[in-house]
Structure formats: C-alpha cells, structure tokens
Amino acid sequence: MLAAAQWVSTTTGRITTCPYSWMQAVHWVGGSGLYAPSRNYGPKWGPTTVLIAQELSALTECRPGVEYLARKLKLSRRTVQYHLDMLREAGLLVYRTKGTRITGSIRQASVYERVIPVEFDEALGIRTVQRDETAPAYTRVPIGIAEEGRKLIGKLAKKAARKVRRSRRRTPVSGRSRCTPMQGGTSASSPAGTSTSPSETELASGSTSHPTQKKATRGPQKLNKVGRRFQLGQELVTNVPWLQKASPCRVSWVARDCADAGWTWREVQAAAEEHSPIDPADTRRPSGLLAHRLKGVHLLYAKPEARQQLVLAWQESTAQEHFRHSGYDAPAPHAAPDDVEVSEAQAAFGAAVRAVDASGSSHAASTSDQTGLMYAAVSIDLKALSPHEIGMHRAYAADDPTYVRSLLDTLSDTAVRQLLTSKLVDQALAALRLDTPTLAPAF
C-alpha cells in the first residue's frame, strides 16, 4: 500500500470491530504471501511482526510509542520502526494522526487505526454492509461469510488465539566433536576400526541415591554500584526540568557520590536548588551547573534524616518563591538607576562606612550600622564600591551569618557571591544550617 493510502481518510479497508478479528487478518497476510516489502534491506515479515501486532491489539487506544515497544519487547528502535512500516504497507495499520518530532518540544506518538484490508474480505468471502450511508466507507461492518471461507477462518482463529512469545536466544554449540560417554575417542573412526569396551568394574552401579536437584529461584537482580549510578542519572534527566537536555551518562558521573550514598533523585534536586531556584531556559550546561551545586553535599547531608529535612525545607521554599513572584511585573533587570539615585545611595553608603569607622572596630558595629550598610549596597552598582567598602561587607559576613541571609533575601545570589565571594556565602549558609553562632574570617 502506498504512503498516500496509509491514512484513515484514504484507506480502502475497514476499521476492525475487535482485536481478535484483526489478528486473524495479520496471520492471513503473513501466510498468503501477497505482501511484498518496498525495501530490499532490513527484517522480513515473521514472528517479530506478529509479536508487535499482538502488542498493538492489546491497546485500548492504538497509540504505541517506539520507545515503549522497544523496551517491552526487548527490541531495537530501528527494528520496531521497520515492522510498523510493514504493517502499514500491508494495509493493517493506518494513521489517524501522525506524531511530532520537533526538537526542543514534547514529542507526540502517532495514533493508528487497526484496519482489515479489502483483500482479506474478498479472499474469505466476507460480506460487509454500510449501516449509515452518511458515514465513511471504512466504518462498514461484516454480516456473513461464504461457505468456502469457513475452514480458513477457523484456522486463522486458532492462530489468533495463540500467544506469540519472543524466542529465547540459545548459546551456539561448539563446532568441535563431542566426547563419547563410554571412553570412546573424540573422532568418528579409530585406527583399529573398533572402539574399546569399558571394564566391568567401571560400569555404573545403577543406584538412585542422587538427590533431586533444586530449581533455581532467581528474583530481580540487585543493582551494583555502577547500575545504581546510571539509575540515578536517568531518574534525574527524566524528572528534573533543567536537566532534561543533559546526557544521562554525564549526570550519572556528576552525581556518583550521591548515588553511592543512597540518595534519591528528589534529594539531589533539593540539594541543587537549595539556595536558589533554577530556570531551565537559563541553563546552558546543566551537568556543569549540577556539579557546582552538588560539590561536597554528600558529606554535609550524610544521614537520611538530614536529607529528609533538606527536602522538606526545599519544598516549602519553592512554594514561597512561587508565591512571592506570582504576578510580579518588574522593569528590565539590567536597567541602570538614575544618576541622582546613585549619588544618594553612594552618599548613604559613605555615611554608613564612616559611622562604622567611628565606632572603633569594623567587627563590633551595631545592628543599625549593618542595616544601613546593607541597604546602601542594595541600591548602588557593585562596580562602584571601593576595596575598603567591599572589605567592610565581607567583615560583617564573616562575623554574622544572618547578614549574608539578609543580603540573599534582597539581592540575587550572583550579586551576593560577587560582593562577598562564594566561600563566605557557602560558609555562612552552612553555619546557619548547623546553628553555628559565628564564623572565622576567610579572607
């Protein structure tokens, strides 16, 4: 059947009323020899074709995915595609809607209709009728069969009722000749022309004292360390939105320490998005970002209880993040402030720095001085700060981890790390998690 006739609107066959009758047509096409493939390469019509048709007949909606069939039947994707093409060319499958294969979007599987070709009805003498004259021709239904076709339809019914299973691969037998059990030589002929009979003392006694061999009861195999790594990598790529474009093998290598420690994919996502959410559209190299976010977390959350608390805190923070940003319309994030506002903010920052210097020590400033310094840093450009002003911020961050948390609530994570360095920010966040009151200066 040509490609133009492989649609439900152009087919000459009729839509099957039940999967059982459709399998009869499948066996008839395979045994009649009328189908000739359009290609001279690839697999031929055989048990694998019937096996795939059997899976299609069991679907309520004939919408099979190539990945689903390949995984369930343990076949390659190309083999499944070849046999689906043969079923369409034989007139047994027609498109209702064709799937999409657009890169970067969700791929949709094709929706088929199981069709009985008109050649099958003519060969067996099946009479059909169109009950609704306004309906398309493919909606006609069978009402009887000729006497000469009853015997053949009975044979096809037995084949359709028999479940086809995938043949197990057998280990090939070695080409060398086998040894005989009675001390004979390994060759078919001997130089003497006769074989030597065994002695009476070497004959078996015939006793049946050997116990019955127990049957091996094997369950599902347990994954080893490498299998667990690949399993976690595949789960992360499947379930985490910003990792869907990454390679499962590379993600498995990045998260290998977490996999060895027994982490779940949800715990890995919570650890990666603990400080700030990740937008899939802004992620250019997901595996590199994951490696940066997971550095050392398997040591920080070594116990399962700590990981459970991490997941709970991450879920609550995610809900709050969506709540704060819902309906928020702001100007462009890179819009520069007015010169007057910059001047006022720099003046306020200078006043805050002078007040801290007047207090006698940069590490003993009051809470009000820290607050003024923080809000001055929010309003001005980070490039406009002097080394002395940056040192004041880092001194506050080293002494008081809550100061880092206040900046993170006001500024972006990137801006805070540029101002305080990533080392100070990570130390402050770790101290807040471990309830450590103070930190040692890191600069």
Short mmCIF file of C-alpha atoms in Angstrom, two decimals:
data_model
loop_
_atom_site.label_atom_id
_atom_site.label_comp_id
_atom_site.label_asym_id
_atom_site.label_seq_id
_atom_site.Cartn_x
_atom_site.Cartn_y
_atom_site.Cartn_z
CA MET A 1 0.00 0.00 0.00
CA LEU A 2 1.38 3.37 -0.99
CA ALA A 3 2.11 6.07 1.58
CA ALA A 4 -0.84 8.15 0.37
CA ALA A 5 -3.25 5.32 1.25
CA GLN A 6 -1.87 4.84 4.76
CA TRP A 7 -4.33 7.28 6.33
CA VAL A 8 -7.76 6.59 7.75
CA SER A 9 -9.34 9.02 5.29
CA THR A 10 -7.82 7.32 2.21
CA THR A 11 -7.79 3.63 3.15
CA THR A 12 -9.88 1.08 1.24
CA GLY A 13 -10.15 -1.30 4.21
CA ARG A 14 -12.49 -1.24 7.17
CA ILE A 15 -11.76 -0.47 10.80
CA THR A 16 -11.77 -3.69 12.81
CA THR A 17 -14.53 -4.28 15.31
CA CYS A 18 -12.33 -6.25 17.73
CA PRO A 19 -8.60 -7.04 18.19
CA TYR A 20 -9.31 -10.77 17.71
CA SER A 21 -10.52 -10.35 14.13
CA TRP A 22 -7.63 -8.01 13.38
CA MET A 23 -5.11 -10.67 14.47
CA GLN A 24 -6.82 -13.09 12.06
CA ALA A 25 -6.12 -10.64 9.26
CA VAL A 26 -2.49 -10.27 10.42
CA HIS A 27 -1.92 -14.04 10.27
CA TRP A 28 -3.64 -14.22 6.88
CA VAL A 29 -1.38 -11.53 5.40
CA GLY A 30 1.70 -13.33 6.73
CA GLY A 31 0.63 -16.69 5.29
CA SER A 32 -0.84 -15.58 1.99
CA GLY A 33 2.41 -14.27 0.54
CA LEU A 34 0.66 -11.31 -1.09
CA TYR A 35 2.63 -8.70 0.83
CA ALA A 36 5.87 -7.63 -0.83
CA PRO A 37 8.06 -5.20 1.16
CA SER A 38 9.06 -1.95 -0.51
CA ARG A 39 12.67 -2.18 0.68
CA ASN A 40 15.27 -4.83 -0.06
CA TYR A 41 17.00 -4.47 3.32
CA GLY A 42 16.02 -4.79 6.94
CA PRO A 43 13.99 -7.55 8.64
CA LYS A 44 11.35 -9.61 6.86
CA TRP A 45 7.80 -10.48 7.84
CA GLY A 46 7.96 -13.09 10.58
CA PRO A 47 7.28 -13.85 14.26
CA THR A 48 8.56 -10.44 15.35
CA THR A 49 5.95 -8.75 13.17
CA VAL A 50 3.20 -10.87 14.72
CA LEU A 51 4.61 -10.16 18.19
CA ILE A 52 4.43 -6.39 17.64
CA ALA A 53 0.92 -6.72 16.16
CA GLN A 54 -0.09 -8.68 19.25
CA GLU A 55 1.03 -5.79 21.47
CA LEU A 56 -0.87 -3.31 19.28
CA SER A 57 -4.06 -5.39 19.50
CA ALA A 58 -3.95 -5.22 23.31
CA LEU A 59 -4.01 -1.39 23.37
CA THR A 60 -7.32 0.34 24.02
CA GLU A 61 -6.13 3.33 22.00
CA CYS A 62 -3.69 2.29 19.32
CA ARG A 63 -1.07 4.87 20.22
CA PRO A 64 2.17 2.91 20.61
CA GLY A 65 5.44 4.68 21.26
CA VAL A 66 8.53 3.26 19.60
CA GLU A 67 10.44 3.53 22.89
CA TYR A 68 7.65 1.70 24.73
CA LEU A 69 7.56 -1.21 22.26
CA ALA A 70 11.36 -1.48 22.13
CA ARG A 71 11.60 -1.54 25.92
CA LYS A 72 8.78 -4.03 26.48
CA LEU A 73 9.69 -6.44 23.69
CA LYS A 74 13.47 -6.00 24.15
CA LEU A 75 13.99 -4.95 20.55
CA SER A 76 15.91 -2.12 18.97
CA ARG A 77 14.14 1.08 17.96
CA ARG A 78 15.03 0.55 14.31
CA THR A 79 13.54 -2.97 14.35
CA VAL A 80 10.26 -1.67 15.78
CA GLN A 81 10.12 1.07 13.14
CA TYR A 82 10.75 -1.45 10.33
CA HIS A 83 7.90 -3.72 11.44
CA LEU A 84 5.48 -0.80 11.94
CA ASP A 85 6.27 0.24 8.36
CA MET A 86 5.49 -3.30 7.15
CA LEU A 87 2.13 -3.32 8.97
CA ARG A 88 1.24 0.00 7.32
CA GLU A 89 2.36 -1.16 3.88
CA ALA A 90 0.27 -4.34 4.26
CA GLY A 91 -2.84 -2.24 4.91
CA LEU A 92 -3.24 -3.38 8.52
CA LEU A 93 -2.39 -0.03 10.14
CA VAL A 94 -3.33 3.47 9.04
CA TYR A 95 -2.61 6.85 10.54
CA ARG A 96 -5.31 8.77 12.36
CA THR A 97 -2.84 11.42 13.47
CA LYS A 98 0.90 11.40 12.86
CA GLY A 99 3.27 12.11 15.74
CA THR A 100 5.51 15.13 16.00
CA ARG A 101 9.30 15.05 16.10
CA ILE A 102 10.10 18.72 16.80
CA THR A 103 13.42 19.25 18.56
CA GLY A 104 13.11 21.05 21.88
CA SER A 105 9.44 20.25 22.45
CA ILE A 106 7.47 17.27 23.74
CA ARG A 107 7.33 14.52 21.12
CA GLN A 108 3.90 13.06 20.45
CA ALA A 109 3.35 9.42 19.45
CA SER A 110 1.35 8.57 16.33
CA VAL A 111 -2.25 7.39 16.70
CA TYR A 112 -3.16 4.42 14.46
CA GLU A 113 -6.35 2.60 13.49
CA ARG A 114 -6.33 -1.19 13.14
CA VAL A 115 -7.72 -1.92 9.66
CA ILE A 116 -8.72 -5.13 7.88
CA PRO A 117 -7.74 -4.85 4.20
CA VAL A 118 -10.34 -5.37 1.49
CA GLU A 119 -8.26 -8.25 0.04
CA PHE A 120 -8.91 -10.25 3.21
CA ASP A 121 -12.69 -9.86 2.83
CA GLU A 122 -12.55 -10.85 -0.84
CA ALA A 123 -10.35 -13.92 -0.24
CA LEU A 124 -12.56 -15.34 2.52
CA GLY A 125 -15.88 -14.22 1.06
CA ILE A 126 -16.79 -11.94 3.98
CA ARG A 127 -19.87 -9.83 3.31
CA THR A 128 -19.95 -6.31 4.70
CA VAL A 129 -22.64 -3.65 4.89
CA GLN A 130 -22.66 0.10 5.43
CA ARG A 131 -25.24 0.71 8.16
CA ASP A 132 -25.00 4.50 8.00
CA GLU A 133 -24.93 5.79 4.43
CA THR A 134 -23.57 9.17 5.56
CA ALA A 135 -20.60 7.62 7.39
CA PRO A 136 -17.24 6.98 5.69
CA ALA A 137 -16.65 3.69 3.87
CA TYR A 138 -14.18 2.41 6.46
CA THR A 139 -16.99 2.11 9.05
CA ARG A 140 -18.67 -0.83 7.28
CA VAL A 141 -19.19 -3.99 9.37
CA PRO A 142 -19.19 -7.73 8.46
CA ILE A 143 -22.52 -9.59 8.35
CA GLY A 144 -21.57 -13.05 6.99
CA ILE A 145 -19.01 -15.30 5.32
CA ALA A 146 -19.07 -17.71 2.39
CA GLU A 147 -19.01 -21.47 2.96
CA GLU A 148 -15.61 -21.92 1.30
CA GLY A 149 -14.04 -19.44 3.70
CA ARG A 150 -15.25 -21.02 6.95
CA LYS A 151 -12.46 -23.60 7.15
CA LEU A 152 -9.77 -21.00 6.60
CA ILE A 153 -11.29 -18.58 9.12
CA GLY A 154 -11.27 -21.41 11.67
CA LYS A 155 -7.53 -21.97 11.18
CA LEU A 156 -6.88 -18.25 11.48
CA ALA A 157 -8.94 -18.17 14.68
CA LYS A 158 -6.66 -20.78 16.27
CA LYS A 159 -3.57 -18.78 15.29
CA ALA A 160 -5.07 -15.56 16.64
CA ALA A 161 -5.87 -17.24 19.97
CA ARG A 162 -2.30 -18.48 20.35
CA LYS A 163 0.02 -16.03 22.11
CA VAL A 164 3.30 -15.46 20.32
CA ARG A 165 6.33 -15.08 22.56
CA ARG A 166 9.78 -13.82 21.78
CA SER A 167 12.15 -16.70 21.17
CA ARG A 168 14.97 -17.05 23.65
CA ARG A 169 18.48 -16.79 22.31
CA ARG A 170 20.37 -20.02 22.57
CA THR A 171 24.11 -20.37 23.10
CA PRO A 172 25.68 -21.77 19.92
CA VAL A 173 27.15 -25.24 20.25
CA SER A 174 30.87 -25.54 19.62
CA GLY A 175 31.84 -26.89 16.23
CA ARG A 176 34.20 -29.46 17.73
CA SER A 177 33.08 -33.07 18.07
CA ARG A 178 31.84 -34.22 21.45
CA CYS A 179 33.41 -36.89 23.61
CA THR A 180 31.54 -40.18 23.84
CA PRO A 181 30.34 -41.25 27.32
CA MET A 182 31.82 -44.77 27.04
CA GLN A 183 35.55 -43.95 26.84
CA GLY A 184 35.44 -43.74 23.07
CA GLY A 185 37.62 -41.42 21.11
CA THR A 186 36.57 -37.99 20.01
CA SER A 187 36.77 -38.85 16.34
CA ALA A 188 34.22 -40.79 14.33
CA SER A 189 36.72 -43.52 13.39
CA SER A 190 39.64 -45.12 15.17
CA PRO A 191 42.88 -46.57 13.72
CA ALA A 192 41.92 -50.04 14.96
CA GLY A 193 38.48 -49.81 13.40
CA THR A 194 36.66 -50.73 16.66
CA SER A 195 36.11 -48.98 19.97
CA THR A 196 37.39 -50.32 23.27
CA SER A 197 34.67 -51.52 25.66
CA PRO A 198 34.90 -50.40 29.30
CA SER A 199 35.73 -52.88 32.05
CA GLU A 200 33.02 -54.30 34.29
CA THR A 201 34.46 -52.51 37.36
CA GLU A 202 33.95 -49.13 35.75
CA LEU A 203 30.28 -49.62 34.92
CA ALA A 204 27.70 -47.59 36.86
CA SER A 205 26.07 -49.38 39.76
CA GLY A 206 22.64 -48.15 38.78
CA SER A 207 21.80 -46.87 42.26
CA THR A 208 19.48 -43.87 42.53
CA SER A 209 20.96 -42.26 45.61
CA HIS A 210 21.47 -38.86 43.98
CA PRO A 211 19.13 -36.24 45.44
CA THR A 212 16.83 -34.24 43.20
CA GLN A 213 18.47 -31.05 42.07
CA LYS A 214 16.77 -27.96 43.43
CA LYS A 215 15.34 -25.47 41.00
CA ALA A 216 16.96 -22.10 41.00
CA THR A 217 14.57 -19.39 42.19
CA ARG A 218 16.04 -16.17 40.91
CA GLY A 219 14.35 -12.88 41.58
CA PRO A 220 15.16 -9.47 40.18
CA GLN A 221 18.88 -8.81 40.15
CA LYS A 222 20.19 -6.23 42.59
CA LEU A 223 21.91 -3.25 41.05
CA ASN A 224 25.61 -2.84 41.70
CA LYS A 225 27.33 0.49 42.27
CA VAL A 226 27.60 1.35 38.56
CA GLY A 227 23.99 0.35 37.89
CA ARG A 228 22.78 2.50 40.77
CA ARG A 229 24.70 5.49 39.37
CA PHE A 230 23.15 5.11 35.95
CA GLN A 231 19.71 4.61 37.50
CA LEU A 232 20.00 7.87 39.47
CA GLY A 233 21.29 9.73 36.39
CA GLN A 234 18.37 8.53 34.28
CA GLU A 235 15.87 9.50 37.01
CA LEU A 236 17.37 12.98 37.26
CA VAL A 237 17.25 13.56 33.50
CA THR A 238 13.66 12.29 33.37
CA ASN A 239 12.20 14.17 36.36
CA VAL A 240 14.23 17.39 36.83
CA PRO A 241 13.17 20.01 34.23
CA TRP A 242 16.50 21.81 33.87
CA LEU A 243 18.40 18.51 33.38
CA GLN A 244 16.29 17.12 30.53
CA LYS A 245 18.78 18.29 27.88
CA ALA A 246 21.76 16.75 29.69
CA SER A 247 23.36 13.40 28.95
CA PRO A 248 22.32 10.67 31.41
CA CYS A 249 25.86 9.27 31.41
CA ARG A 250 27.38 12.63 32.30
CA VAL A 251 24.76 13.28 35.00
CA SER A 252 25.45 9.79 36.42
CA TRP A 253 29.12 10.65 36.72
CA VAL A 254 28.42 14.05 38.33
CA ALA A 255 26.05 12.57 40.93
CA ARG A 256 28.11 9.42 41.57
CA ASP A 257 28.88 10.31 45.20
CA CYS A 258 25.21 10.87 45.95
CA ALA A 259 24.30 7.58 44.26
CA ASP A 260 26.87 5.69 46.31
CA ALA A 261 25.43 7.24 49.49
CA GLY A 262 21.88 6.09 48.63
CA TRP A 263 20.37 9.46 47.62
CA THR A 264 17.12 9.69 45.68
CA TRP A 265 16.64 11.97 42.70
CA ARG A 266 14.35 14.21 44.77
CA GLU A 267 17.06 14.68 47.40
CA VAL A 268 19.61 15.54 44.71
CA GLN A 269 17.24 18.13 43.21
CA ALA A 270 16.60 19.62 46.66
CA ALA A 271 20.32 19.94 47.34
CA ALA A 272 20.96 21.53 43.94
CA GLU A 273 18.10 24.05 44.26
CA GLU A 274 18.56 24.72 47.98
CA HIS A 275 19.90 28.28 47.69
CA SER A 276 18.03 29.48 44.60
CA PRO A 277 15.67 28.01 42.00
CA ILE A 278 16.98 27.17 38.54
CA ASP A 279 15.23 28.27 35.35
CA PRO A 280 15.51 25.66 32.55
CA ALA A 281 15.63 28.43 29.93
CA ASP A 282 18.77 29.96 31.51
CA THR A 283 20.62 26.66 31.90
CA ARG A 284 23.15 26.29 29.09
CA ARG A 285 25.29 23.49 30.57
CA PRO A 286 23.10 21.55 33.02
CA SER A 287 25.71 18.96 34.02
CA GLY A 288 28.26 21.66 34.90
CA LEU A 289 25.70 23.54 36.98
CA LEU A 290 24.77 20.32 38.77
CA ALA A 291 28.42 19.59 39.53
CA HIS A 292 28.84 23.10 41.01
CA ARG A 293 25.73 22.79 43.17
CA LEU A 294 26.50 19.25 44.42
CA LYS A 295 30.11 19.87 45.43
CA GLY A 296 30.51 18.37 48.90
CA VAL A 297 26.79 17.99 49.69
CA HIS A 298 27.10 14.21 50.18
CA LEU A 299 29.35 14.94 53.16
CA LEU A 300 27.14 17.69 54.54
CA TYR A 301 23.96 15.56 54.43
CA ALA A 302 25.37 12.15 55.25
CA LYS A 303 22.39 10.96 57.30
CA PRO A 304 18.96 10.14 55.80
CA GLU A 305 17.23 12.26 58.45
CA ALA A 306 19.20 15.32 57.38
CA ARG A 307 18.24 14.70 53.75
CA GLN A 308 14.57 14.41 54.67
CA GLN A 309 14.74 17.78 56.42
CA LEU A 310 16.50 19.19 53.34
CA VAL A 311 13.70 18.02 51.03
CA LEU A 312 11.01 19.46 53.32
CA ALA A 313 12.77 22.81 53.55
CA TRP A 314 13.29 22.89 49.78
CA GLN A 315 9.62 22.18 49.08
CA GLU A 316 8.48 24.95 51.41
CA SER A 317 10.97 27.44 49.98
CA THR A 318 9.88 26.58 46.44
CA ALA A 319 6.25 27.29 47.31
CA GLN A 320 7.19 30.60 48.90
CA GLU A 321 9.31 31.53 45.90
CA HIS A 322 6.41 30.99 43.51
CA PHE A 323 4.11 32.93 45.84
CA ARG A 324 6.43 35.92 46.02
CA HIS A 325 6.96 36.06 42.25
CA SER A 326 3.38 35.43 41.13
CA GLY A 327 2.02 38.41 39.23
CA TYR A 328 5.24 40.36 39.66
CA ASP A 329 5.92 42.69 36.76
CA ALA A 330 9.23 44.50 37.06
CA PRO A 331 11.29 46.56 34.59
CA ALA A 332 14.29 45.11 32.80
CA PRO A 333 16.71 43.57 35.29
CA HIS A 334 19.70 45.33 33.75
CA ALA A 335 18.14 48.80 33.73
CA ALA A 336 20.56 51.29 35.27
CA PRO A 337 19.27 53.63 38.04
CA ASP A 338 19.19 57.38 37.64
CA ASP A 339 22.31 59.38 38.43
CA VAL A 340 20.56 61.17 41.27
CA GLU A 341 19.57 57.87 42.91
CA VAL A 342 23.12 56.54 42.53
CA SER A 343 24.56 59.66 44.12
CA GLU A 344 22.13 59.50 47.05
CA ALA A 345 22.86 55.78 47.56
CA GLN A 346 26.62 56.37 47.48
CA ALA A 347 26.28 59.20 49.98
CA ALA A 348 24.25 56.96 52.28
CA PHE A 349 26.84 54.22 51.95
CA GLY A 350 29.70 56.63 52.77
CA ALA A 351 27.83 57.80 55.85
CA ALA A 352 27.32 54.20 56.95
CA VAL A 353 31.02 53.40 56.49
CA ARG A 354 32.10 56.50 58.43
CA ALA A 355 29.72 55.56 61.24
CA VAL A 356 31.25 52.13 61.42
CA ASP A 357 34.78 53.53 61.46
CA ALA A 358 33.81 55.93 64.25
CA SER A 359 32.54 53.02 66.37
CA GLY A 360 36.16 51.83 66.73
CA SER A 361 36.12 48.42 65.05
CA SER A 362 34.64 47.05 61.88
CA HIS A 363 33.75 43.81 63.67
CA ALA A 364 31.90 45.46 66.56
CA ALA A 365 29.44 47.66 64.70
CA SER A 366 25.84 47.88 65.81
CA THR A 367 22.88 46.31 64.07
CA SER A 368 21.68 49.67 62.78
CA ASP A 369 25.06 50.32 61.14
CA GLN A 370 24.91 46.90 59.44
CA THR A 371 21.39 47.59 58.26
CA GLY A 372 22.37 50.96 56.78
CA LEU A 373 25.37 49.43 55.08
CA MET A 374 23.25 46.61 53.66
CA TYR A 375 20.59 48.90 52.19
CA ALA A 376 23.24 51.17 50.74
CA ALA A 377 24.80 48.17 48.99
CA VAL A 378 21.42 47.20 47.55
CA SER A 379 20.90 50.49 45.76
CA ILE A 380 24.30 51.11 44.15
CA ASP A 381 26.29 49.37 41.48
CA LEU A 382 28.73 46.77 42.86
CA LYS A 383 31.45 48.01 40.49
CA ALA A 384 31.29 51.44 42.16
CA LEU A 385 32.38 50.09 45.57
CA SER A 386 35.90 50.72 46.76
CA PRO A 387 38.12 47.93 48.17
CA HIS A 388 37.63 49.35 51.68
CA GLU A 389 33.84 49.22 51.31
CA ILE A 390 33.92 45.68 49.98
CA GLY A 391 36.12 44.67 52.91
CA MET A 392 33.54 46.10 55.33
CA HIS A 393 30.83 43.91 53.78
CA ARG A 394 33.00 40.80 53.96
CA ALA A 395 33.90 41.51 57.57
CA TYR A 396 30.22 41.67 58.50
CA ALA A 397 29.59 38.43 56.58
CA ALA A 398 32.42 36.63 58.38
CA ASP A 399 31.17 37.70 61.82
CA ASP A 400 27.42 37.37 61.33
CA PRO A 401 25.92 34.69 59.02
CA THR A 402 22.49 36.32 59.27
CA TYR A 403 23.92 39.33 57.43
CA VAL A 404 24.54 37.05 54.42
CA ARG A 405 21.00 35.71 54.66
CA SER A 406 19.62 39.28 54.66
CA LEU A 407 21.58 40.13 51.54
CA LEU A 408 20.38 36.96 49.81
CA ASP A 409 16.77 37.89 50.55
CA THR A 410 17.31 41.29 48.94
CA LEU A 411 19.88 40.77 46.16
CA SER A 412 20.33 37.94 43.68
CA ASP A 413 22.58 35.01 44.51
CA THR A 414 25.08 36.02 41.80
CA ALA A 415 25.37 39.59 43.08
CA VAL A 416 25.92 38.48 46.69
CA ARG A 417 28.61 36.00 45.67
CA GLN A 418 30.37 38.69 43.63
CA LEU A 419 30.34 41.01 46.63
CA LEU A 420 31.22 38.55 49.43
CA THR A 421 32.89 35.67 47.47
CA SER A 422 31.33 32.25 47.17
CA LYS A 423 33.45 30.89 50.02
CA LEU A 424 31.99 33.33 52.55
CA VAL A 425 28.45 32.74 51.30
CA ASP A 426 28.78 28.95 51.49
CA GLN A 427 30.33 29.15 54.97
CA ALA A 428 27.53 31.39 56.20
CA LEU A 429 24.81 29.13 54.80
CA ALA A 430 26.47 26.06 56.30
CA ALA A 431 26.70 27.82 59.67
CA LEU A 432 23.01 28.69 59.53
CA ARG A 433 22.13 25.07 58.80
CA LEU A 434 24.33 23.79 61.63
CA ASP A 435 23.24 26.59 64.02
CA THR A 436 26.83 27.84 64.46
CA PRO A 437 26.81 31.32 66.02
CA THR A 438 29.98 32.72 64.46
CA LEU A 439 32.47 32.04 61.71
CA ALA A 440 36.19 32.62 61.40
CA PRO A 441 37.20 35.27 58.82
CA ALA A 442 38.03 33.69 55.46
CA PHE A 443 39.91 36.44 53.76
#
